[in-house]
Coordinates of C-alpha atoms and ligand atoms in Angstrom, one line a residue:
X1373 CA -23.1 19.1 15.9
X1374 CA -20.0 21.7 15.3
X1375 CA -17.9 21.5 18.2
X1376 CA -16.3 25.1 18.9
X1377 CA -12.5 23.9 18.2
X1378 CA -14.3 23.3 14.5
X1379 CA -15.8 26.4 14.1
X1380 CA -12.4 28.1 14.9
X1381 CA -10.7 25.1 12.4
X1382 CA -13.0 26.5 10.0
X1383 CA -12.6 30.5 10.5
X1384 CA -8.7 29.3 10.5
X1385 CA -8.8 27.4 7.0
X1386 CA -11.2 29.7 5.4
X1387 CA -9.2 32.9 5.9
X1388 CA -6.3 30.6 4.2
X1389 CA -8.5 30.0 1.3
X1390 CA -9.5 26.5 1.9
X1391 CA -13.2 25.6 1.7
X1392 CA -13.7 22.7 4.2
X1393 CA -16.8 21.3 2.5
X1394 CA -14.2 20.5 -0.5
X1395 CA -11.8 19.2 1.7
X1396 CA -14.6 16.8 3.2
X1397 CA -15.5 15.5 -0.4
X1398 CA -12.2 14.7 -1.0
X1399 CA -11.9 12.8 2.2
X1400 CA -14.5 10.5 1.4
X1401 CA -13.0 9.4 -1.9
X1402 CA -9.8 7.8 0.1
X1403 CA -9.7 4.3 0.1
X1404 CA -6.9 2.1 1.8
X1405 CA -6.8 -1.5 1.1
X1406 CA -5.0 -3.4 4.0
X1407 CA -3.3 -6.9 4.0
X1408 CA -5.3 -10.3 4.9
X1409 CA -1.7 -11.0 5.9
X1410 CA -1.4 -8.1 8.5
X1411 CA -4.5 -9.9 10.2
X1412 CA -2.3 -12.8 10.6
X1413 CA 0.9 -13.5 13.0
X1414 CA 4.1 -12.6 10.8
X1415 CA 7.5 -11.9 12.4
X1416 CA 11.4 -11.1 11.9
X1417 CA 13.6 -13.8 10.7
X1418 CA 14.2 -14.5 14.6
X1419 CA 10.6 -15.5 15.9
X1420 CA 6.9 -15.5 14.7
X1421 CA 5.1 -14.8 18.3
X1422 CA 1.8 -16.7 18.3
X1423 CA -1.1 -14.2 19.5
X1424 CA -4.4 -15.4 20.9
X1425 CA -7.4 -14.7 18.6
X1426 CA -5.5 -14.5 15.3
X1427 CA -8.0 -15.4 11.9
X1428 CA -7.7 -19.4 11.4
X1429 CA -8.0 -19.1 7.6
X1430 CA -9.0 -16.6 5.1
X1431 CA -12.7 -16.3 5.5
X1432 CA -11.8 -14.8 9.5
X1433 CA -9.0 -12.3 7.9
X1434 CA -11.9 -10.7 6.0
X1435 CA -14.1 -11.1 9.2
X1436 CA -11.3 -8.7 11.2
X1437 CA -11.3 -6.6 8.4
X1438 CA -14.5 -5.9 8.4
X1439 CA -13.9 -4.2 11.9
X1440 CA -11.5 -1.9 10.5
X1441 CA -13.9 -0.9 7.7
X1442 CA -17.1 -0.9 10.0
X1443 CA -15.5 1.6 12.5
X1444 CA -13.2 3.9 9.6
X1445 CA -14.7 3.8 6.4
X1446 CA -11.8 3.5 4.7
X1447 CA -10.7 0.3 3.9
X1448 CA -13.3 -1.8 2.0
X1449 CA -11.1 -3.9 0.7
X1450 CA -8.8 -6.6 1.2
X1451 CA -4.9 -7.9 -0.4
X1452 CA -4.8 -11.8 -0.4
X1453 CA -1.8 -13.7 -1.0
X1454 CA -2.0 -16.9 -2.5
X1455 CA -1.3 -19.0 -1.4
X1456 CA -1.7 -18.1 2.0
X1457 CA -5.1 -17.2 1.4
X1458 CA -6.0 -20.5 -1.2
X1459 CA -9.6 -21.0 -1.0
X1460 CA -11.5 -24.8 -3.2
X1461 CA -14.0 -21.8 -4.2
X1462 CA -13.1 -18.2 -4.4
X1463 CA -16.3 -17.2 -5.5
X1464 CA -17.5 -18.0 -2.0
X1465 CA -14.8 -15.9 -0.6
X1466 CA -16.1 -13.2 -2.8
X1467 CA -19.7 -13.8 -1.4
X1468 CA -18.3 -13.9 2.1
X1469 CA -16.5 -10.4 1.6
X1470 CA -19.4 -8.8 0.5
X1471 CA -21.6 -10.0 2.8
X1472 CA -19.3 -8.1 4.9
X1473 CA -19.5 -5.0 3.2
X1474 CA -16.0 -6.0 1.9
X1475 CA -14.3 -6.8 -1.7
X1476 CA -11.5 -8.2 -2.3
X1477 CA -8.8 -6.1 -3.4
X1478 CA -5.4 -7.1 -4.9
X1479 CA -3.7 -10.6 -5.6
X1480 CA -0.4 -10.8 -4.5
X1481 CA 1.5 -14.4 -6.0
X1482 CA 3.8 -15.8 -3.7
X1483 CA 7.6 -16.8 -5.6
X1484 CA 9.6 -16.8 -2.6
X1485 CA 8.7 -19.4 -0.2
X1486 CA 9.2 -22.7 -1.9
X1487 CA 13.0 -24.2 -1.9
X1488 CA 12.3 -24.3 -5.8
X1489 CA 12.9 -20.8 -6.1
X1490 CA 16.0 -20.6 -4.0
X1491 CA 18.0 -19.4 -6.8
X1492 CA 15.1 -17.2 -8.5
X1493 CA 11.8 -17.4 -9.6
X1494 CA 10.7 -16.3 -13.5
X1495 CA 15.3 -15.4 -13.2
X1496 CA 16.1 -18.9 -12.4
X1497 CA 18.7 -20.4 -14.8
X1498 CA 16.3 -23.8 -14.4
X1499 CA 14.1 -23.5 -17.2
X1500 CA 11.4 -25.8 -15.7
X1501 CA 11.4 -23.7 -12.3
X1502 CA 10.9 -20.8 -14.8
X1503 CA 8.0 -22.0 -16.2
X1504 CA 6.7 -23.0 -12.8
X1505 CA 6.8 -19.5 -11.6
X1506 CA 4.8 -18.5 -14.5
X1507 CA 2.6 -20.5 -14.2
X1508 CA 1.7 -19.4 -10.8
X1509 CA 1.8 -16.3 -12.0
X1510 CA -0.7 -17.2 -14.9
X1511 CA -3.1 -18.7 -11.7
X1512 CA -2.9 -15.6 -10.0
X1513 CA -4.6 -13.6 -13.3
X1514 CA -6.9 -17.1 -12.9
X1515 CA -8.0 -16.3 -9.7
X1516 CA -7.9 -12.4 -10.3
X1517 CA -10.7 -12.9 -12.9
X1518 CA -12.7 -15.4 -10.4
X1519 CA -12.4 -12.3 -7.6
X1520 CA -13.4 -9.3 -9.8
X1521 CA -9.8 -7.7 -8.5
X1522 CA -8.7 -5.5 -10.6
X1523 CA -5.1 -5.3 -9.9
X1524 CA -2.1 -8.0 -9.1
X1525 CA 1.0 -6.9 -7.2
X1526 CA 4.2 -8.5 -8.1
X1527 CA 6.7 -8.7 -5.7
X1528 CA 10.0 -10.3 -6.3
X1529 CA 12.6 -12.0 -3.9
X1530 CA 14.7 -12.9 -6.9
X1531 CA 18.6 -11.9 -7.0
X1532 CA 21.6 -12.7 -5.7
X1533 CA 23.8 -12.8 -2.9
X1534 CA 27.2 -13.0 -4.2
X1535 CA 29.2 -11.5 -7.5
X1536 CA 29.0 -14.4 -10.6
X1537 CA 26.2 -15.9 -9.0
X1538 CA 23.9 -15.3 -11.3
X1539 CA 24.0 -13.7 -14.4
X1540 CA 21.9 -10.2 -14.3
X1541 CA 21.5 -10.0 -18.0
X1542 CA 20.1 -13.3 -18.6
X1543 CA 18.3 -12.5 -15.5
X1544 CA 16.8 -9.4 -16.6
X1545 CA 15.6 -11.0 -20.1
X1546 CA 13.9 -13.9 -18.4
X1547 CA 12.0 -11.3 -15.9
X1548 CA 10.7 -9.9 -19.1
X1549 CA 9.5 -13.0 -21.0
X1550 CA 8.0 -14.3 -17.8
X1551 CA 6.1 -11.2 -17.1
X1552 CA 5.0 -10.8 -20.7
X1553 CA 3.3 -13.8 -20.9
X1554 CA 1.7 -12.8 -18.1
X1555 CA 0.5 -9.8 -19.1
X1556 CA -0.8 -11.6 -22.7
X1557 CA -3.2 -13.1 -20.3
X1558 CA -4.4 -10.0 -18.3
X1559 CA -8.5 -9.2 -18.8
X1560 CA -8.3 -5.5 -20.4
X1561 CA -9.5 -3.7 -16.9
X1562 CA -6.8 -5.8 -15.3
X1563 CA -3.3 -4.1 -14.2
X1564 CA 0.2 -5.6 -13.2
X1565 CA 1.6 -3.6 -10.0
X1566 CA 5.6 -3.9 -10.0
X1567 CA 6.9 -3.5 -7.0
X1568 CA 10.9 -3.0 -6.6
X1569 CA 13.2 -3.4 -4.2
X1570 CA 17.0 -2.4 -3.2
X1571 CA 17.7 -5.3 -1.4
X1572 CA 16.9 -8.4 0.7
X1573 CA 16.3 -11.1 1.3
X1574 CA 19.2 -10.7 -1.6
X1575 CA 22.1 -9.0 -0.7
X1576 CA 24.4 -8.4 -3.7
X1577 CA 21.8 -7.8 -6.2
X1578 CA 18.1 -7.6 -6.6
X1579 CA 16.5 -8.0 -10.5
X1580 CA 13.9 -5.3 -9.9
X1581 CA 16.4 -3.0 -7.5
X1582 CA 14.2 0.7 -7.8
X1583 CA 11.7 2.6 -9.1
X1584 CA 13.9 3.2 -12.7
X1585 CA 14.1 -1.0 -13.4
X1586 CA 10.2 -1.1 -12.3
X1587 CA 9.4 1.6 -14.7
X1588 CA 11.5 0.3 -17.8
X1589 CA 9.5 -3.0 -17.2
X1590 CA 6.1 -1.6 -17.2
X1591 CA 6.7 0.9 -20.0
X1592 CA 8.2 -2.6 -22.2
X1593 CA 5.5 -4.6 -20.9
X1594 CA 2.7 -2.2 -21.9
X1595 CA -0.3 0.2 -20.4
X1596 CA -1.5 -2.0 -18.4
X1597 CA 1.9 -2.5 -15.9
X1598 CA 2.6 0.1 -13.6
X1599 CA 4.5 0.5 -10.4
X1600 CA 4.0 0.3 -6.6
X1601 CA 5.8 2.1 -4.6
X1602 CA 6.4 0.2 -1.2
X1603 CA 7.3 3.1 1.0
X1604 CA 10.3 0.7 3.1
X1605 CA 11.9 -0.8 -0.3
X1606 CA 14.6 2.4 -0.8
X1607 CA 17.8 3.1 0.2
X1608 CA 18.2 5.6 2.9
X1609 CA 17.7 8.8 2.0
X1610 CA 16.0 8.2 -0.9
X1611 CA 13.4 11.4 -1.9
X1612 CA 10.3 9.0 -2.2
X1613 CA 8.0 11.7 -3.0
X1614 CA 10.4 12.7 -6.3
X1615 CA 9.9 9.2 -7.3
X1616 CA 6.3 9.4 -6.6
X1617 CA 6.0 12.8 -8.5
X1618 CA 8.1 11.9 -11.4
X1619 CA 6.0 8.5 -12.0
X1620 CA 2.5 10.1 -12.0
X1621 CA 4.2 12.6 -14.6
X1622 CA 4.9 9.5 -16.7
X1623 CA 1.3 7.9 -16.1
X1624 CA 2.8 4.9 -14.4
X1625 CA 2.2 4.8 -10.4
X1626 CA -0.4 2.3 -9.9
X1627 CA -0.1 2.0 -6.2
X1628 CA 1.6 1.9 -3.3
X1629 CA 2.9 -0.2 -0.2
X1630 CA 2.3 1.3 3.3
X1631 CA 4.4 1.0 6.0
X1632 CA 7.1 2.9 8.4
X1633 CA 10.8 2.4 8.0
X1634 CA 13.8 3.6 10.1
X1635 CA 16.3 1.4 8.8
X1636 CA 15.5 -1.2 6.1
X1637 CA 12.0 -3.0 5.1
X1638 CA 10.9 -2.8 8.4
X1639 CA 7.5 -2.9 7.7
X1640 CA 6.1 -1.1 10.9
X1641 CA 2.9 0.8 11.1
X1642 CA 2.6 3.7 8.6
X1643 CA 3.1 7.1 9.6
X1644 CA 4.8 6.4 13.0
X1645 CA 8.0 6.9 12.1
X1646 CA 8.4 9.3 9.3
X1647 CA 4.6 11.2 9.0
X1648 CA 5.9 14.2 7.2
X1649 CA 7.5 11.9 4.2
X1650 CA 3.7 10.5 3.9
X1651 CA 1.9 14.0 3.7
X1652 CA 4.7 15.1 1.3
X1653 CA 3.4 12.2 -1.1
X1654 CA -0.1 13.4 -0.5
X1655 CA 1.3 17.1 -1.1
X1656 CA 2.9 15.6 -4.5
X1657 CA -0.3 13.2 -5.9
X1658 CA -3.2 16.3 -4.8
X1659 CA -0.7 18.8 -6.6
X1660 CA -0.8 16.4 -9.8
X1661 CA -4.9 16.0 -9.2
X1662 CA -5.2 19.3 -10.8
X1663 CA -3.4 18.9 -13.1
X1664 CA -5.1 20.2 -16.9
X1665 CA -3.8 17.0 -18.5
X1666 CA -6.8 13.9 -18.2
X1667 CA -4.2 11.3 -18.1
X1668 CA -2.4 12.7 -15.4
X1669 CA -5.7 12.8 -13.3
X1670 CA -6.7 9.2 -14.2
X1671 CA -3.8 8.1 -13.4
X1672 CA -4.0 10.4 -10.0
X1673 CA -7.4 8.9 -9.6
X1674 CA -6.3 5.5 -9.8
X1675 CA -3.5 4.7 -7.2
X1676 CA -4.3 1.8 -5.3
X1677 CA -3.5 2.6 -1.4
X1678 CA -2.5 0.0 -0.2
X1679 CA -1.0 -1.1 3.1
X1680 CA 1.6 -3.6 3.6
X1681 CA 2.8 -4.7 7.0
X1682 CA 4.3 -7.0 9.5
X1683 CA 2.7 -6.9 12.9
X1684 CA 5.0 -8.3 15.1
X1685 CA 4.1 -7.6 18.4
X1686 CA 0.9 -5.8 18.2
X1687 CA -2.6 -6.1 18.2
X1688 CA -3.4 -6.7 14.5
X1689 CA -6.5 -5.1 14.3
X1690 CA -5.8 -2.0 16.6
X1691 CA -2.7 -1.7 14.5
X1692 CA -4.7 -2.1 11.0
X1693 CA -6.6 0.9 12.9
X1694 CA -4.1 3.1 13.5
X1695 CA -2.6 2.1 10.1
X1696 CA -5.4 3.2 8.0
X1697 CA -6.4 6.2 10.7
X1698 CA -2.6 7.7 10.5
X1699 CA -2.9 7.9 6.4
X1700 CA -6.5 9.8 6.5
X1701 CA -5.1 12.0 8.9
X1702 CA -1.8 12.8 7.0
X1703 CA -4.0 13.0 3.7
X1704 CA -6.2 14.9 5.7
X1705 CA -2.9 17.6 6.1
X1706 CA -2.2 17.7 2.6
X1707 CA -5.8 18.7 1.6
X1708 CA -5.0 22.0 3.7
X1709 CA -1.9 23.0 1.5
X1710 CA -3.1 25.9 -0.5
X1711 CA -1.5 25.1 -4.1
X1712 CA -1.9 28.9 -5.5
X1713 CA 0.3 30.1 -2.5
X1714 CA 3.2 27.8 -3.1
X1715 CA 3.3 28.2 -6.9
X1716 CA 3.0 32.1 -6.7
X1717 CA 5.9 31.9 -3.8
X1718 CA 7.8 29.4 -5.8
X1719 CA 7.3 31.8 -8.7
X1720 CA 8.9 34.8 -7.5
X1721 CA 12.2 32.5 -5.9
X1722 CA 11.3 33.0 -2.3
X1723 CA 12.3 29.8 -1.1
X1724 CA 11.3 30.3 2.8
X1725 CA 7.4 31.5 1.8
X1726 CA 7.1 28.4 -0.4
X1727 CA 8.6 25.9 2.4
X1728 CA 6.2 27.6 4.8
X1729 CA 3.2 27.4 2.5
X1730 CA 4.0 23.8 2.3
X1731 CA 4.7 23.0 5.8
X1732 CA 2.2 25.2 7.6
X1733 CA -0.1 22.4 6.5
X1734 CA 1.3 19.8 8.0
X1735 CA 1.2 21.9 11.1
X1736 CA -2.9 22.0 11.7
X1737 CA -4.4 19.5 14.0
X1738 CA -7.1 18.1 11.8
X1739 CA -8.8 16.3 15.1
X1740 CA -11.6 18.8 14.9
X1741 CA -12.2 18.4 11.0
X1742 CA -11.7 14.4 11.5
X1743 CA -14.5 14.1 14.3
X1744 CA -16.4 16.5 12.4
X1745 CA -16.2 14.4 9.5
X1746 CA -16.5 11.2 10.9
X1747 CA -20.2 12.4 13.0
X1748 CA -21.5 13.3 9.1
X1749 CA -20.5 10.2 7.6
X1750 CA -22.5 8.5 10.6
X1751 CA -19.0 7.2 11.4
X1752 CA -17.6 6.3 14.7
X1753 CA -16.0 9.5 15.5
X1754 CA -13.5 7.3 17.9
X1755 CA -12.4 4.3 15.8
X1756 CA -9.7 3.1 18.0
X1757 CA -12.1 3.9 21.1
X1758 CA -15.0 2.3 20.3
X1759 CA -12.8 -1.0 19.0
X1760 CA -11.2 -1.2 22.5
X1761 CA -14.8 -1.1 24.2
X1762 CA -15.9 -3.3 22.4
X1763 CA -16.0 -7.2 22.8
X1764 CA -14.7 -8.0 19.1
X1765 CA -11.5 -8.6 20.4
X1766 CA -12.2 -10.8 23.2
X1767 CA -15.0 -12.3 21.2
X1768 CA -12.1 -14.0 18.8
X1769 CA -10.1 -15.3 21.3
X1770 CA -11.8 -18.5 21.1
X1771 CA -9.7 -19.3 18.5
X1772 CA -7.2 -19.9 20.7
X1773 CA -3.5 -19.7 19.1
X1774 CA -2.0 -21.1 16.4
X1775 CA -3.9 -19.0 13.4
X1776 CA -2.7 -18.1 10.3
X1777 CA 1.2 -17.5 9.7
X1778 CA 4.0 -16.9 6.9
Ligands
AOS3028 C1 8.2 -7.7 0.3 O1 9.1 -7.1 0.8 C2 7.1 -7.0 -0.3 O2 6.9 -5.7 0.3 C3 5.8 -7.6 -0.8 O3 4.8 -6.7 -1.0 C4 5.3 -8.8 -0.1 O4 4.5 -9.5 -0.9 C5 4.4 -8.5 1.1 O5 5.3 -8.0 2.1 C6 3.8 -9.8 1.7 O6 4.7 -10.8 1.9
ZN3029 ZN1 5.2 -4.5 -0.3
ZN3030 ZN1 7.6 -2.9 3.1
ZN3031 ZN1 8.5 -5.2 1.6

């Protein structure tokens, strides 16, 4: 069925040059993984609220997931954390994914919650804690291999809160030989995601601070490391969409982290704050897609989506829906810039034409092509709808309280 606001979407986008049936392919090659931890109660420093309902251990986070898959599409996979998500046998977790229609996606170690690493993880002046960390680190490749995941995403709470605390050169070598021996142990399809961060829960000084210190890392590490970008972990103000742009140009953005900041890592729902800054990294990545160089396109064609955040207060799964709904439609937007028009403005210096090319975009309401989409996909064409009528949600309140927590 072709409603009439998508035959005039069509007429619309046509006379702009853009052929909807392309746009449609590339809409089905989108992929978002979300977080078995967003499935679970997480909080602020201040309170962890405990919801009704909430998965009781990792086999039920896959279980909600599924939901968000079933009703979108888009996110077949799934982050774990380990060991928030330690299973005796994860080759039965596997099983239990796919018999969901799920896989399971990334492996994200944990090296911040243990007093051990108070002082640092793989940068801790204790040798022995050192080792420890890689170690865990070496598990996490362990259990990557068990998993079939391709990727593991580092993230790193190490640094330090006051001046002479720590020193940031031997730091920065013991990073390297940590993650080096880590990366001796990768399979070769496997890939180390380095994620950076300006600050917290260090205040003074993180080890991996931005994009640059992520980069140098990967690039010393080898072909195999690459970055993720977590879209709350920059200073404000910071032009994510440069970074973005400038690390596909050197081959090295594996992935990304998505969420909505306003002030810090705040690690609300993406695209509810700031959804022009997300369809301006879409804008950046489908401008690189076609490109003539193969290695920029594999590496284009290989950026894990990812999302990462903290649902404080709201329904997790309605919010994993509106996560992973709000970044198709964004994406959505950036499939309708026409690429020839801004490069011919851009080329003859008329700054305004080029801004409008780029903007006029973001402008269209891609309802129309979304439905249309969804109906020829044999897709719910109301995701959030359809969740909210049906019983899934009351269904899991017999688990009562009390699930699964950081
Ligand atoms: C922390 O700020 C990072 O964004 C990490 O990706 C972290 O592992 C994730 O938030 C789960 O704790
Ligand atoms: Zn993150
Ligand atoms: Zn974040
Ligand atoms: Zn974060």
């Amino acid at each position: 069925m072709t409603d009439r606001a998508y035959s005039l979407f069509e007429e619309q986008q046509g006379a702009r040059g853009i052929n909807l049936n392309e746009v449609k392919a590339k809409l089905k090659g989108l992929s978002i993984e979300t977080p078995s931890w967003g499935y679970g109660d997480s909080g602020t420093r201040f309170k962890v609220f405990q919801k009704e309902g909430v998965p009781r251990n990792p086999f039920e986070k896959f279980e909600d997931a599924a939901q968000v898959h079933k009703l979108t599409g888009l996110a077949p996979s799934v982050a774990i954390h380990i060991p928030w998500d330690k299973v005796e046998d994860y080759g039965k977790l596997k099983s239990h994914a796919e018999s969901l229609g799920l896989a399971i996606g990334a492996i994200n170690p944990n090296l911040f919650q243990e007093d051990d690493y108070m002082l640092g993880s793989v940068t801790n002046a204790d040798a022995a804690i050192r080792r420890k960390a890689t170690d865990h680190l070496l598990e996490c490749v362990d259990i990557a291999k068990e998993t079939g995941s391709r990727d593991i995403s580092l993230w790193f709470a190490d640094g330090t809160n006051y001046p002479g605390q720590g020193n940031i050169r031997k730091r920065k070598a013991w990073m390297q030989e940590s993650l080096g021996e880590m990366y001796k142990a990768l399979a070769p399809n496997m890939r180390m995601l380095i994620e950076y961060k300006c600050f917290e829960p260090a205040f003074y000084h993180t080890d991996l601070a931005d994009w640059g210190m992520a980069y140098n890392l990967a690039q010393k590490l080898g072909p195999q490391a690459e970055v993720l970008v977590d879209t709350g972990h920059h200073l404000q103000g910071a032009n994510i969409e440069h970074i973005v742009a400038y690390l596909i140009d050197e081959k090295r953005l594996g992935g990304f982290h998505f969420n909505s900041r306003k002030y810090a890592d705040d690690d609300l729902i993406v695209g509810t704050v700031n959804p022009y800054e997300l369809f301006l990294i879409f804008y950046q990545i489908l401008s690189a897609a076609s490109d003539r160089d193969e290695a920029i396109q594999s590496c284009v064609n290989n950026i894990a989506y990812m999302i990462d955040q903290s649902h404080n207060i709201e329904a997790k799964i309605p919010a994993m829906l509106r996560s992973v709904l709000n970044v198709q439609t964004q994406f959505a937007k950036a499939l309708l810039v026409n690429h020839e028009e801004v490069e011919a403005a851009a080329n003859r210096g008329d700054v305004l034409a080029a801004e409008h090319a780029v903007r006029s975009a973001f402008e269209f309401d891609v309802a129309p092509l979304l439905r249309s989409y969804r109906e020829e996909q044999g897709l719910s064409v109301d995701p959030m709808g359809d969740y909210l009528a049906s019983s899934y949600g009351k269904d899991i309140a017999v688990r009562g309280k009390g699930g699964a927590s950081w």
